[in-house]
Coordinates of C-alpha atoms in Angstrom, one line a residue:
Chain A
M1 CA 0.2 0.0 0.0
T2 CA 2.7 2.7 0.9
T3 CA 4.8 1.6 -2.1
L4 CA 1.8 2.3 -4.4
V5 CA 1.1 5.5 -2.7
Q6 CA 4.8 6.2 -3.0
S7 CA 4.9 5.6 -6.6
L8 CA 1.9 7.5 -7.3
G9 CA 3.3 10.6 -5.2
D10 CA 6.6 10.3 -7.5
G11 CA 4.4 10.2 -10.7
V12 CA 2.7 13.3 -9.7
V13 CA 5.9 15.1 -9.0
I14 CA 7.2 14.1 -12.4
A15 CA 3.9 15.1 -13.9
R16 CA 4.2 18.4 -12.3
R17 CA 7.8 18.9 -13.6
N18 CA 6.6 18.3 -17.2
L19 CA 3.6 20.6 -16.9
L20 CA 6.0 23.6 -15.6
K21 CA 7.7 23.2 -18.8
V22 CA 4.8 23.7 -20.8
K23 CA 3.8 26.7 -18.8
R24 CA 7.4 28.2 -19.2
V25 CA 7.3 27.2 -23.1
P26 CA 3.9 27.8 -24.2
D27 CA 5.1 27.7 -27.8
L28 CA 5.1 24.0 -27.4
I29 CA 1.3 23.8 -26.8
F30 CA 0.6 26.7 -29.4
F31 CA 2.1 24.7 -32.3
S32 CA 0.4 21.5 -31.1
I33 CA -2.8 23.3 -31.6
L34 CA -1.9 25.3 -34.6
S35 CA -1.4 22.1 -36.9
P36 CA -4.8 20.5 -36.4
I37 CA -6.7 23.9 -36.9
M38 CA -4.8 23.8 -40.2
F39 CA -6.0 20.1 -40.7
V40 CA -9.6 21.3 -39.9
L41 CA -9.2 24.2 -42.7
L42 CA -7.4 22.3 -45.3
F43 CA -10.1 19.5 -45.1
G44 CA -13.1 21.3 -44.3
Y45 CA -12.6 24.0 -47.1
V46 CA -10.1 22.4 -49.4
F47 CA -10.1 18.8 -49.8
G48 CA -13.5 18.7 -48.1
G49 CA -15.6 19.9 -51.1
S50 CA -14.7 16.7 -53.2
I51 CA -15.2 14.2 -50.4
E52 CA -18.8 13.2 -50.4
I53 CA -20.4 11.8 -46.9
P54 CA -24.1 11.0 -47.9
G55 CA -26.7 12.7 -45.9
M56 CA -24.4 14.9 -43.8
S57 CA -22.3 17.9 -43.8
Y58 CA -18.6 17.1 -44.3
R59 CA -17.3 19.3 -41.6
E60 CA -19.4 17.6 -38.9
F61 CA -18.0 14.3 -40.1
L62 CA -14.6 15.6 -40.0
M63 CA -14.3 16.8 -36.5
A64 CA -14.3 13.2 -34.8
G65 CA -11.5 12.2 -37.1
I66 CA -9.5 15.4 -36.4
F67 CA -9.9 14.9 -32.7
A68 CA -8.5 11.4 -32.8
Q69 CA -5.6 12.5 -35.1
T70 CA -5.1 15.6 -32.7
V71 CA -4.7 13.3 -29.4
M72 CA -2.3 11.0 -31.3
F73 CA 0.2 14.0 -32.0
G74 CA -0.6 15.1 -28.5
A75 CA 0.2 11.8 -27.1
S76 CA 3.6 11.6 -29.1
F77 CA 4.9 14.3 -26.7
T78 CA 5.3 11.3 -24.4
G79 CA 8.1 9.8 -26.6
A80 CA 9.3 13.0 -27.3
G81 CA 10.1 14.0 -23.8
L82 CA 11.5 10.6 -22.9
A83 CA 13.9 11.0 -26.0
E84 CA 14.9 14.4 -24.6
D85 CA 15.4 13.4 -21.0
I86 CA 17.4 10.7 -21.7
Q87 CA 19.6 12.8 -24.1
K88 CA 20.1 15.2 -21.3
G89 CA 21.0 12.8 -18.7
V90 CA 17.9 13.4 -16.6
I91 CA 16.7 10.1 -16.8
D92 CA 20.2 9.1 -15.2
R93 CA 19.4 11.3 -12.3
F94 CA 16.1 9.9 -11.7
R95 CA 17.3 6.5 -12.0
S96 CA 19.7 7.0 -9.2
L97 CA 17.2 8.3 -6.8
P98 CA 15.2 6.1 -4.7
M99 CA 12.0 6.8 -6.6
A100 CA 9.3 4.1 -8.1
R101 CA 10.6 2.9 -11.4
S102 CA 7.0 3.5 -13.1
A103 CA 7.0 7.3 -11.8
V104 CA 8.8 8.6 -15.0
L105 CA 6.5 7.0 -17.4
V106 CA 3.5 7.4 -15.3
G107 CA 4.2 11.2 -14.8
R108 CA 5.0 11.8 -18.4
T109 CA 1.7 9.6 -19.6
T110 CA -0.3 11.8 -17.1
S111 CA 1.1 15.4 -18.1
D112 CA 0.9 14.3 -21.7
L113 CA -3.1 13.7 -21.0
V114 CA -3.6 17.0 -19.4
N115 CA -1.9 18.7 -22.5
N116 CA -4.4 16.8 -24.6
I117 CA -7.3 17.9 -22.7
M118 CA -6.4 21.6 -23.3
V119 CA -5.6 21.1 -26.9
I120 CA -9.0 19.2 -27.5
T121 CA -10.6 22.1 -25.9
V122 CA -9.3 24.5 -28.1
M123 CA -10.1 22.3 -31.1
S124 CA -13.6 21.9 -29.8
L125 CA -14.1 25.5 -29.9
T126 CA -12.6 25.5 -33.4
G127 CA -14.9 23.0 -34.4
L128 CA -18.2 24.9 -33.4
A129 CA -16.7 27.9 -35.2
V130 CA -16.7 26.0 -38.5
G131 CA -20.2 24.6 -38.0
W132 CA -19.8 21.6 -36.1
R133 CA -22.4 20.6 -33.5
V134 CA -23.1 18.1 -30.9
H135 CA -26.4 16.6 -31.6
S136 CA -26.8 14.1 -28.7
S137 CA -27.1 14.8 -25.1
F138 CA -24.5 16.4 -22.7
W139 CA -23.7 13.1 -21.1
S140 CA -23.3 11.3 -24.4
A141 CA -20.6 14.0 -25.4
A142 CA -19.1 13.8 -22.1
A143 CA -18.5 10.0 -22.8
G144 CA -17.3 10.8 -26.2
F145 CA -14.6 13.2 -24.8
A146 CA -13.6 10.5 -22.0
L147 CA -13.3 8.0 -24.7
L148 CA -10.9 10.3 -26.8
M149 CA -8.8 10.6 -23.6
L150 CA -8.6 6.9 -22.8
F151 CA -7.3 6.3 -26.5
A152 CA -5.0 9.0 -25.9
Y153 CA -3.4 7.7 -22.8
A154 CA -3.3 4.3 -24.2
F155 CA -1.4 5.5 -27.3
S156 CA 0.9 7.7 -25.0
W157 CA 2.2 4.5 -23.5
G158 CA 3.1 3.0 -27.1
M159 CA 4.8 6.6 -28.1
A160 CA 6.6 5.9 -24.9
I161 CA 8.1 2.7 -26.2
V162 CA 9.3 4.7 -29.5
G163 CA 10.7 7.3 -27.5
L164 CA 12.8 5.0 -25.5
L165 CA 14.0 2.8 -28.4
V166 CA 15.1 5.8 -30.8
P167 CA 18.8 7.2 -30.3
S168 CA 17.6 11.0 -30.2
P169 CA 14.7 13.4 -30.0
E170 CA 15.2 14.1 -33.5
V171 CA 15.0 10.6 -34.8
F172 CA 11.8 10.2 -32.6
S173 CA 9.8 12.9 -34.6
N174 CA 10.3 11.1 -37.8
A175 CA 9.9 7.7 -36.3
S176 CA 6.6 8.8 -34.6
F177 CA 5.2 10.1 -37.9
M178 CA 5.7 6.5 -39.3
F179 CA 3.0 5.3 -37.0
I180 CA 0.7 8.4 -36.7
F181 CA 0.5 9.0 -40.4
P182 CA -0.8 5.4 -41.7
L183 CA -2.8 5.1 -38.6
S184 CA -4.8 8.3 -38.8
F185 CA -5.1 8.5 -42.7
L186 CA -5.9 4.9 -43.3
A187 CA -8.9 5.0 -41.3
N188 CA -12.6 6.6 -41.5
T189 CA -11.0 10.0 -40.0
F190 CA -11.1 12.0 -43.1
A191 CA -13.1 9.7 -45.8
R192 CA -15.5 6.9 -45.5
T193 CA -13.9 3.7 -45.5
E194 CA -16.3 2.0 -48.0
T195 CA -14.5 4.2 -50.8
F196 CA -11.2 2.5 -50.2
P197 CA -9.6 -0.4 -52.1
A198 CA -10.1 -3.8 -50.9
P199 CA -7.0 -4.2 -48.7
L200 CA -6.8 -0.6 -47.2
R201 CA -10.5 -1.0 -46.6
V202 CA -9.9 -4.0 -44.3
F203 CA -6.8 -2.4 -42.5
A204 CA -8.9 0.9 -42.3
E205 CA -11.8 -1.1 -40.6
W206 CA -9.7 -2.9 -38.1
N207 CA -7.6 0.2 -37.4
P208 CA -8.3 1.0 -33.7
V209 CA -8.2 4.7 -34.9
S210 CA -11.5 4.1 -36.9
S211 CA -13.3 2.6 -33.9
I212 CA -12.7 5.4 -31.7
T213 CA -13.4 8.0 -34.4
Q214 CA -16.9 6.1 -35.3
A215 CA -17.7 5.9 -31.6
V216 CA -16.9 9.5 -31.0
R217 CA -19.2 10.2 -34.0
E218 CA -22.0 8.2 -32.5
L219 CA -21.7 9.7 -29.1
F220 CA -21.7 13.2 -30.7
G221 CA -24.5 12.3 -33.0
N222 CA -22.3 13.1 -36.0
T223 CA -23.2 10.0 -37.9
G224 CA -24.9 9.9 -41.4
P225 CA -27.7 7.8 -42.3
Q226 CA -25.7 5.2 -43.9
P227 CA -24.7 2.5 -41.1
P228 CA -20.9 0.9 -41.6
T229 CA -20.7 -2.6 -42.5
A230 CA -17.7 -3.8 -40.7
W231 CA -18.1 -5.3 -37.0
P232 CA -15.6 -2.9 -35.2
L233 CA -17.5 -0.1 -36.6
Q234 CA -21.0 -1.4 -36.3
H235 CA -20.0 -2.0 -32.3
A236 CA -17.8 1.0 -32.3
V237 CA -17.9 2.0 -28.7
L238 CA -17.5 -1.8 -27.4
A239 CA -14.6 -2.3 -30.0
S240 CA -13.0 1.0 -28.7
L241 CA -13.0 0.1 -25.2
L242 CA -11.4 -3.3 -26.2
W243 CA -8.8 -1.6 -28.2
I244 CA -7.8 0.6 -25.4
A245 CA -7.7 -2.5 -23.0
I246 CA -5.4 -4.2 -25.5
L247 CA -3.1 -1.3 -26.2
L248 CA -2.6 -0.5 -22.3
A249 CA -2.0 -4.3 -21.6
V250 CA 0.7 -4.5 -24.5
F251 CA 2.2 -1.1 -24.2
V252 CA 2.5 -0.4 -20.5
P253 CA 4.6 -3.7 -19.3
L254 CA 6.6 -3.2 -22.8
A255 CA 7.1 0.3 -21.9
I256 CA 8.4 -0.1 -18.3
R257 CA 10.7 -3.0 -19.7
Q258 CA 12.1 -0.7 -22.3
Y259 CA 12.7 2.1 -19.6
K260 CA 14.8 -0.1 -17.8
R261 CA 17.0 -1.0 -20.8
A262 CA 17.0 2.4 -22.4
A263 CA 18.2 3.8 -19.4
A264 CA 21.0 1.2 -18.9
R265 CA 22.5 2.0 -22.2
Chain B
M1 CA 38.2 1.9 8.8
A2 CA 35.6 0.0 6.5
D3 CA 35.6 0.7 2.6
A4 CA 32.8 2.4 1.4
I5 CA 33.3 1.4 -2.2
V6 CA 34.6 -2.0 -3.0
A7 CA 34.7 -3.4 -6.5
E8 CA 36.1 -7.0 -7.5
G9 CA 36.7 -8.1 -10.9
L10 CA 34.0 -6.1 -12.6
T11 CA 33.6 -6.7 -16.3
K12 CA 31.1 -5.0 -18.7
R13 CA 31.1 -5.4 -22.6
Y14 CA 29.1 -3.5 -25.0
G15 CA 29.3 -5.8 -28.1
S16 CA 33.0 -6.1 -29.0
V17 CA 34.0 -3.2 -26.8
V18 CA 35.3 -3.9 -23.4
A19 CA 34.5 -1.2 -21.1
L20 CA 35.6 -3.0 -17.9
D21 CA 38.1 -5.6 -17.9
G22 CA 38.3 -6.9 -14.3
L23 CA 38.2 -3.9 -12.3
D24 CA 39.2 -3.9 -8.7
L25 CA 39.0 -0.8 -6.6
A26 CA 38.5 -0.1 -2.7
V27 CA 37.8 3.2 -1.3
P28 CA 37.9 3.7 2.4
E29 CA 35.2 5.5 4.3
G30 CA 35.5 9.2 4.4
T31 CA 38.4 9.4 1.8
V32 CA 38.5 10.8 -2.0
M33 CA 39.4 8.3 -4.7
G34 CA 40.4 9.9 -8.1
L35 CA 39.8 7.8 -11.0
L36 CA 41.8 9.1 -13.7
G37 CA 41.9 8.0 -17.1
P38 CA 41.3 9.2 -20.7
N39 CA 38.1 9.1 -22.8
G40 CA 36.6 5.5 -23.0
A41 CA 38.9 4.2 -20.2
G42 CA 36.0 3.0 -18.4
K43 CA 35.6 5.8 -15.9
T44 CA 31.9 6.3 -16.5
T45 CA 31.0 2.9 -16.9
S46 CA 32.4 2.0 -13.5
V47 CA 30.4 4.9 -12.0
R48 CA 27.3 3.9 -13.6
V49 CA 27.9 0.1 -11.9
F50 CA 28.5 1.7 -8.7
T51 CA 25.3 4.0 -8.8
T52 CA 23.2 1.1 -10.0
L53 CA 22.4 2.5 -13.3
L54 CA 24.2 -0.4 -14.9
E55 CA 24.3 -4.0 -14.2
P56 CA 28.1 -5.5 -14.6
D57 CA 28.3 -8.5 -16.7
S58 CA 30.3 -10.1 -13.9
G59 CA 32.1 -9.4 -10.6
T60 CA 31.0 -7.7 -7.8
A61 CA 30.3 -4.1 -6.3
R62 CA 29.4 -2.8 -2.8
V63 CA 28.8 0.8 -1.7
A64 CA 28.2 1.6 1.8
G65 CA 28.0 -2.2 2.4
L66 CA 25.3 -2.7 0.1
D67 CA 25.3 -4.8 -3.1
V68 CA 24.5 -3.0 -6.4
R69 CA 22.4 -5.8 -7.6
S70 CA 20.6 -7.2 -4.6
D71 CA 20.6 -4.0 -2.5
A72 CA 20.1 -1.4 -5.2
V73 CA 16.9 0.0 -3.8
E74 CA 18.5 0.8 -0.3
L75 CA 21.8 2.0 -2.0
R76 CA 20.0 4.7 -3.8
R77 CA 19.0 6.2 -0.7
R78 CA 22.7 6.4 0.5
I79 CA 24.3 7.8 -2.7
G80 CA 24.3 11.1 -4.5
L81 CA 25.3 11.2 -8.1
S82 CA 26.7 14.2 -10.4
G83 CA 27.0 13.2 -13.9
Q84 CA 29.2 14.5 -17.0
Y85 CA 26.2 16.3 -18.4
A86 CA 24.4 18.6 -15.7
A87 CA 21.2 16.7 -15.4
V88 CA 19.4 19.6 -14.2
D89 CA 15.9 20.6 -15.8
E90 CA 16.4 23.8 -17.9
Y91 CA 12.6 24.5 -17.7
L92 CA 12.5 24.6 -14.0
T93 CA 14.2 27.2 -11.6
G94 CA 17.0 26.1 -9.6
F95 CA 15.0 25.9 -6.5
E96 CA 12.1 23.8 -8.2
N97 CA 15.0 21.5 -9.4
L98 CA 16.5 21.0 -6.1
D99 CA 12.9 20.7 -4.5
M100 CA 11.9 18.1 -7.1
V101 CA 14.8 15.9 -6.2
G102 CA 14.0 16.3 -2.6
R103 CA 10.5 15.0 -3.0
L104 CA 11.7 12.1 -5.0
Y105 CA 14.0 11.4 -2.3
H106 CA 10.5 11.2 -0.2
L107 CA 11.8 13.9 2.3
G108 CA 8.5 15.5 2.4
R109 CA 7.3 19.0 1.5
T110 CA 8.6 21.1 4.2
A111 CA 12.1 19.4 4.4
S112 CA 12.3 19.2 0.6
R113 CA 12.2 23.0 0.4
D114 CA 14.3 23.8 3.4
R115 CA 17.1 21.7 2.3
A116 CA 16.5 23.3 -1.3
R117 CA 17.0 26.8 0.1
E118 CA 20.0 25.6 2.0
L119 CA 21.7 24.1 -0.6
L120 CA 21.3 27.4 -2.8
E121 CA 22.7 29.1 -0.1
V122 CA 25.8 27.1 0.2
F123 CA 26.4 27.0 -3.8
D124 CA 25.9 30.6 -4.1
L125 CA 22.8 30.4 -6.1
V126 CA 20.4 32.4 -4.1
E127 CA 19.9 35.1 -6.3
A128 CA 19.4 32.8 -9.2
A129 CA 17.1 30.4 -7.4
D130 CA 13.9 31.7 -8.9
R131 CA 15.1 32.0 -12.4
M132 CA 14.7 29.1 -15.1
V133 CA 18.1 27.0 -15.4
K134 CA 18.2 27.5 -19.2
G135 CA 19.6 31.3 -18.4
Y136 CA 22.4 29.9 -16.3
S137 CA 26.0 29.6 -17.0
G138 CA 27.7 26.4 -17.6
G139 CA 29.2 26.6 -14.1
M140 CA 26.3 27.6 -12.6
R141 CA 24.6 24.2 -13.9
R142 CA 27.4 22.2 -12.5
R143 CA 26.8 23.8 -9.2
L144 CA 23.3 23.2 -9.3
D145 CA 23.8 19.4 -10.5
L146 CA 26.2 19.1 -7.6
A147 CA 23.7 20.5 -5.1
A148 CA 21.2 18.0 -6.5
S149 CA 23.3 15.2 -5.6
L150 CA 23.6 16.5 -2.1
V151 CA 19.9 16.8 -1.3
A152 CA 19.8 13.6 0.8
R153 CA 23.1 14.1 2.7
P154 CA 24.6 11.0 0.9
S155 CA 27.4 9.1 2.7
V156 CA 29.0 8.3 -0.7
L157 CA 29.3 10.7 -3.6
F158 CA 30.0 10.0 -7.0
L159 CA 31.1 13.0 -9.3
D160 CA 31.6 12.1 -13.1
E161 CA 34.2 14.6 -14.6
P162 CA 32.5 17.5 -12.5
T163 CA 34.6 20.1 -14.3
T164 CA 34.9 18.9 -18.0
G165 CA 33.9 21.8 -20.1
L166 CA 34.1 24.5 -17.5
D167 CA 36.4 27.4 -18.1
P168 CA 39.3 27.7 -15.8
R169 CA 37.7 30.0 -13.5
S170 CA 34.8 28.0 -13.1
R171 CA 36.9 24.9 -12.7
M172 CA 38.8 26.5 -9.9
G173 CA 35.2 27.6 -8.3
M174 CA 34.0 24.0 -8.7
W175 CA 37.3 22.6 -6.8
D176 CA 36.9 25.0 -3.8
V177 CA 33.3 23.9 -3.5
I178 CA 34.2 20.2 -3.7
A179 CA 37.3 20.4 -1.3
E180 CA 34.9 22.0 1.3
L181 CA 32.4 19.4 0.6
V182 CA 34.9 16.5 1.3
A183 CA 36.4 18.1 4.2
G184 CA 32.9 17.2 5.9
G185 CA 33.9 13.6 5.9
T186 CA 31.8 12.4 2.8
T187 CA 33.5 9.5 0.8
L188 CA 33.8 10.6 -2.7
L189 CA 34.8 9.0 -5.8
L190 CA 35.6 11.5 -8.4
T191 CA 36.5 10.7 -12.2
T192 CA 38.7 13.2 -14.1
Q193 CA 40.8 13.4 -17.1
Y194 CA 43.3 16.2 -15.3
L195 CA 46.1 15.0 -13.2
E196 CA 45.9 18.4 -11.5
E197 CA 42.2 18.1 -10.6
A198 CA 42.7 14.4 -9.0
D199 CA 46.1 15.9 -7.5
R200 CA 44.0 18.8 -5.8
L201 CA 41.2 16.8 -4.9
A202 CA 41.8 13.1 -4.1
D203 CA 43.7 11.3 -1.2
R204 CA 44.4 8.6 -3.7
I205 CA 44.3 8.3 -7.4
A206 CA 43.5 5.1 -9.4
V207 CA 44.7 5.5 -13.0
I208 CA 42.8 3.2 -15.3
D209 CA 43.1 2.5 -18.9
H210 CA 41.2 -0.2 -21.1
G211 CA 39.0 -1.0 -18.1
R212 CA 41.4 -1.9 -15.7
V213 CA 43.4 -0.2 -13.0
I214 CA 47.0 0.2 -13.9
A215 CA 48.3 2.2 -11.0
L216 CA 47.1 3.2 -7.8
G217 CA 48.6 5.8 -5.2
T218 CA 48.8 9.2 -4.1
A219 CA 49.4 12.1 -6.5
D220 CA 53.1 12.4 -5.3
Q221 CA 53.6 8.7 -5.6
L222 CA 52.4 9.0 -9.5
K223 CA 54.3 12.0 -10.0
D224 CA 57.6 10.3 -8.7
Q225 CA 56.9 7.8 -11.4
V226 CA 56.4 10.4 -14.1
G227 CA 58.9 13.1 -13.0
G228 CA 57.5 16.2 -11.6
E229 CA 57.5 19.6 -12.6
R230 CA 60.2 21.1 -15.1
L231 CA 61.4 24.4 -16.4
E232 CA 61.8 24.2 -20.1
L233 CA 64.4 27.1 -21.5
T234 CA 65.5 27.7 -25.0
V235 CA 68.7 30.1 -25.5
R236 CA 69.1 32.2 -28.6
Q237 CA 72.8 31.4 -28.8
A238 CA 74.5 27.8 -27.9
S239 CA 77.2 29.6 -26.4
D240 CA 74.9 30.8 -23.7
L241 CA 73.9 27.2 -22.8
A242 CA 76.7 26.6 -20.1
L243 CA 76.1 30.1 -18.6
A244 CA 72.5 29.3 -18.3
R245 CA 73.1 26.0 -16.7
S246 CA 75.2 27.2 -14.2
A247 CA 72.9 30.2 -13.4
L248 CA 70.0 27.6 -13.0
A249 CA 72.0 25.0 -10.9
G250 CA 70.5 26.5 -7.8
V251 CA 66.8 26.0 -8.7
A252 CA 67.4 22.5 -10.1
I253 CA 66.2 19.6 -7.8
S254 CA 68.0 17.0 -9.8
E255 CA 70.1 16.6 -13.1
I256 CA 69.5 19.5 -16.0
T257 CA 69.5 18.0 -19.3
V258 CA 70.5 19.7 -22.6
D259 CA 69.1 19.2 -25.9
G260 CA 69.9 21.5 -28.8
H261 CA 69.2 24.8 -27.6
Q262 CA 67.1 23.5 -25.2
L263 CA 67.6 23.1 -21.2
T264 CA 65.3 20.9 -19.1
V265 CA 65.3 21.8 -15.5
P266 CA 63.6 19.7 -12.9
V267 CA 62.0 21.9 -10.3
S268 CA 59.4 22.3 -7.5
G269 CA 57.7 25.3 -6.4
G270 CA 55.6 26.2 -9.2
A271 CA 55.3 29.8 -10.6
S272 CA 57.7 31.4 -8.0
V273 CA 60.6 29.1 -9.5
L274 CA 59.9 30.7 -12.8
V275 CA 60.2 34.1 -11.6
E276 CA 63.4 33.3 -9.7
A277 CA 65.0 31.4 -12.7
I278 CA 64.3 34.3 -15.0
R279 CA 65.9 36.7 -12.5
L280 CA 68.9 34.5 -12.4
L281 CA 69.2 34.2 -16.4
D282 CA 68.7 38.2 -16.4
A283 CA 71.6 38.6 -14.0
E284 CA 74.0 36.6 -16.1
A285 CA 72.5 38.4 -19.4
V286 CA 71.5 35.1 -21.0
K287 CA 69.2 35.6 -24.2
V288 CA 66.3 33.7 -23.8
R289 CA 64.1 32.7 -26.8
D290 CA 61.5 30.8 -24.8
V291 CA 60.9 29.7 -21.3
G292 CA 57.9 27.7 -19.6
L293 CA 56.9 25.8 -16.6
R294 CA 55.7 22.4 -17.3
R295 CA 53.5 20.4 -15.1
P296 CA 53.2 16.5 -15.6
T297 CA 49.7 15.9 -17.5
L298 CA 47.8 12.9 -17.7
D299 CA 49.6 12.3 -21.1
D300 CA 52.8 12.1 -19.2
V301 CA 51.3 9.8 -16.5
F302 CA 50.1 7.6 -19.2
L303 CA 53.2 7.7 -21.2
A304 CA 55.2 6.8 -18.2
L305 CA 52.9 4.0 -17.1
T306 CA 51.7 2.4 -20.2
G307 CA 54.2 3.5 -22.9
H308 CA 51.4 4.9 -25.0
A309 CA 49.9 8.4 -24.9
A310 CA 46.3 8.9 -23.5
S311 CA 44.7 9.9 -26.8
S312 CA 45.7 6.6 -28.4
S313 CA 43.6 5.0 -25.8
E314 CA 40.4 6.8 -27.1
V315 CA 41.3 6.0 -30.8
S316 CA 41.3 2.1 -30.1
R317 CA 38.0 2.6 -28.4

């Protein structure tokens, strides 16, 4: 019991330290908000005209996809921060202290969750400005945001593994793009999967990002009249929760193992 | 007196590179051991083993009586580490950095803050306490990093090249701080590439090369093996050599050697000898082209002990 309290306490100390950095260097969060806003404008007003979503406005369709992609980029801060801490020797200091082994990862994923909440708040306001509306209830919308954040948290742990594997923060940003781009574009985020060629379509239907996006659309009341055909999209909320559980069960132990190894390089 | 740090037959390989090759070391409680060697000799690797950051492939290491493998958690409560790169957080203030470390040692909120303020005072960082570390000079960062390693009043302290990359003035300042620290009875293991630094701070020096200790002794013992300070003098005209030689006989502590237009005079006493020598030469009107005082360096130690220069060890790494 005391060890658990202590490791949570250590995690809070680390999370606070990371958030102080965000406060001191507001550019970080400014640019992580700017790029999804550009995506909203790009897809909403440039490409959107040529993407047909039967029975609904494209910009309402788009926002859930943008939200999902935004939290993935937000979660990639976890890996970037860890790679930087390793390079600067800060991790060595932490490892020579009698603190909980998991605290650096728990603290980092927690502070990045807080960042993501701030970013998604701004993105929601952006969405409202371009005509996106929630057509469901307050509680249903709240469940949608909660699901997004659970996914963001699980994805953070995956990005932690990448951040601990790469030799430097510079390599991390390229490496994380390799994951985020296919996962966020080969999905129902910006277009309907029904229009994809067969192999891509199967990938997109079983892509966890598609389940999350579909679930969030349902919870916000942003779905069109045509129901999806694939199982993970028909049962999107259930599939999302399953995906999140699987991601956490795989990523958390792998990340902790890799933390011990990376720090011992 | 018990040994605060003991290593027996430590080995560590990274692929084909042997970082530690059967390192043995014993540091008695309350003493300062200088680990002297070139880049790649195994200094940092041994510090990483002692501070539980790295598990050795074989051999044993104990710090404060605790095994680095089986008692790692307890061991971390007793040690302080200040690494080669000042591992302080740039975006926190000096105070926040120290307070955070205190919290992670589980000192508690009040005790952490009090200790942070106390250390900022000791390390002359009070004025900079509430500024972001990003704006600190290299010397200030090192002092803060050293302060961070002392938060929990460790009984054994590890400093890995504490002055590498500092300008001469900051280096002197750092030496004063460390000297004061060890006067309080902390056991210290210090790694360095500078013989002068080890000489100034350490009770005993272990010279390491290719992951093994190749010589162990006090600074004086090592210097005796190497040859101490010497005056190097070049005269304008060869005819002045004999005159210069007799003029300097009084300051030489052993045989003066001649090579071409150059005289090498073994001396002791530092800069004052140089002044004295110039006065003597001037009195005899010897025309001097160049004169300088040369102290033994790590290169000299290495050359004397291993027959190869310190830098070649780096190349082979």
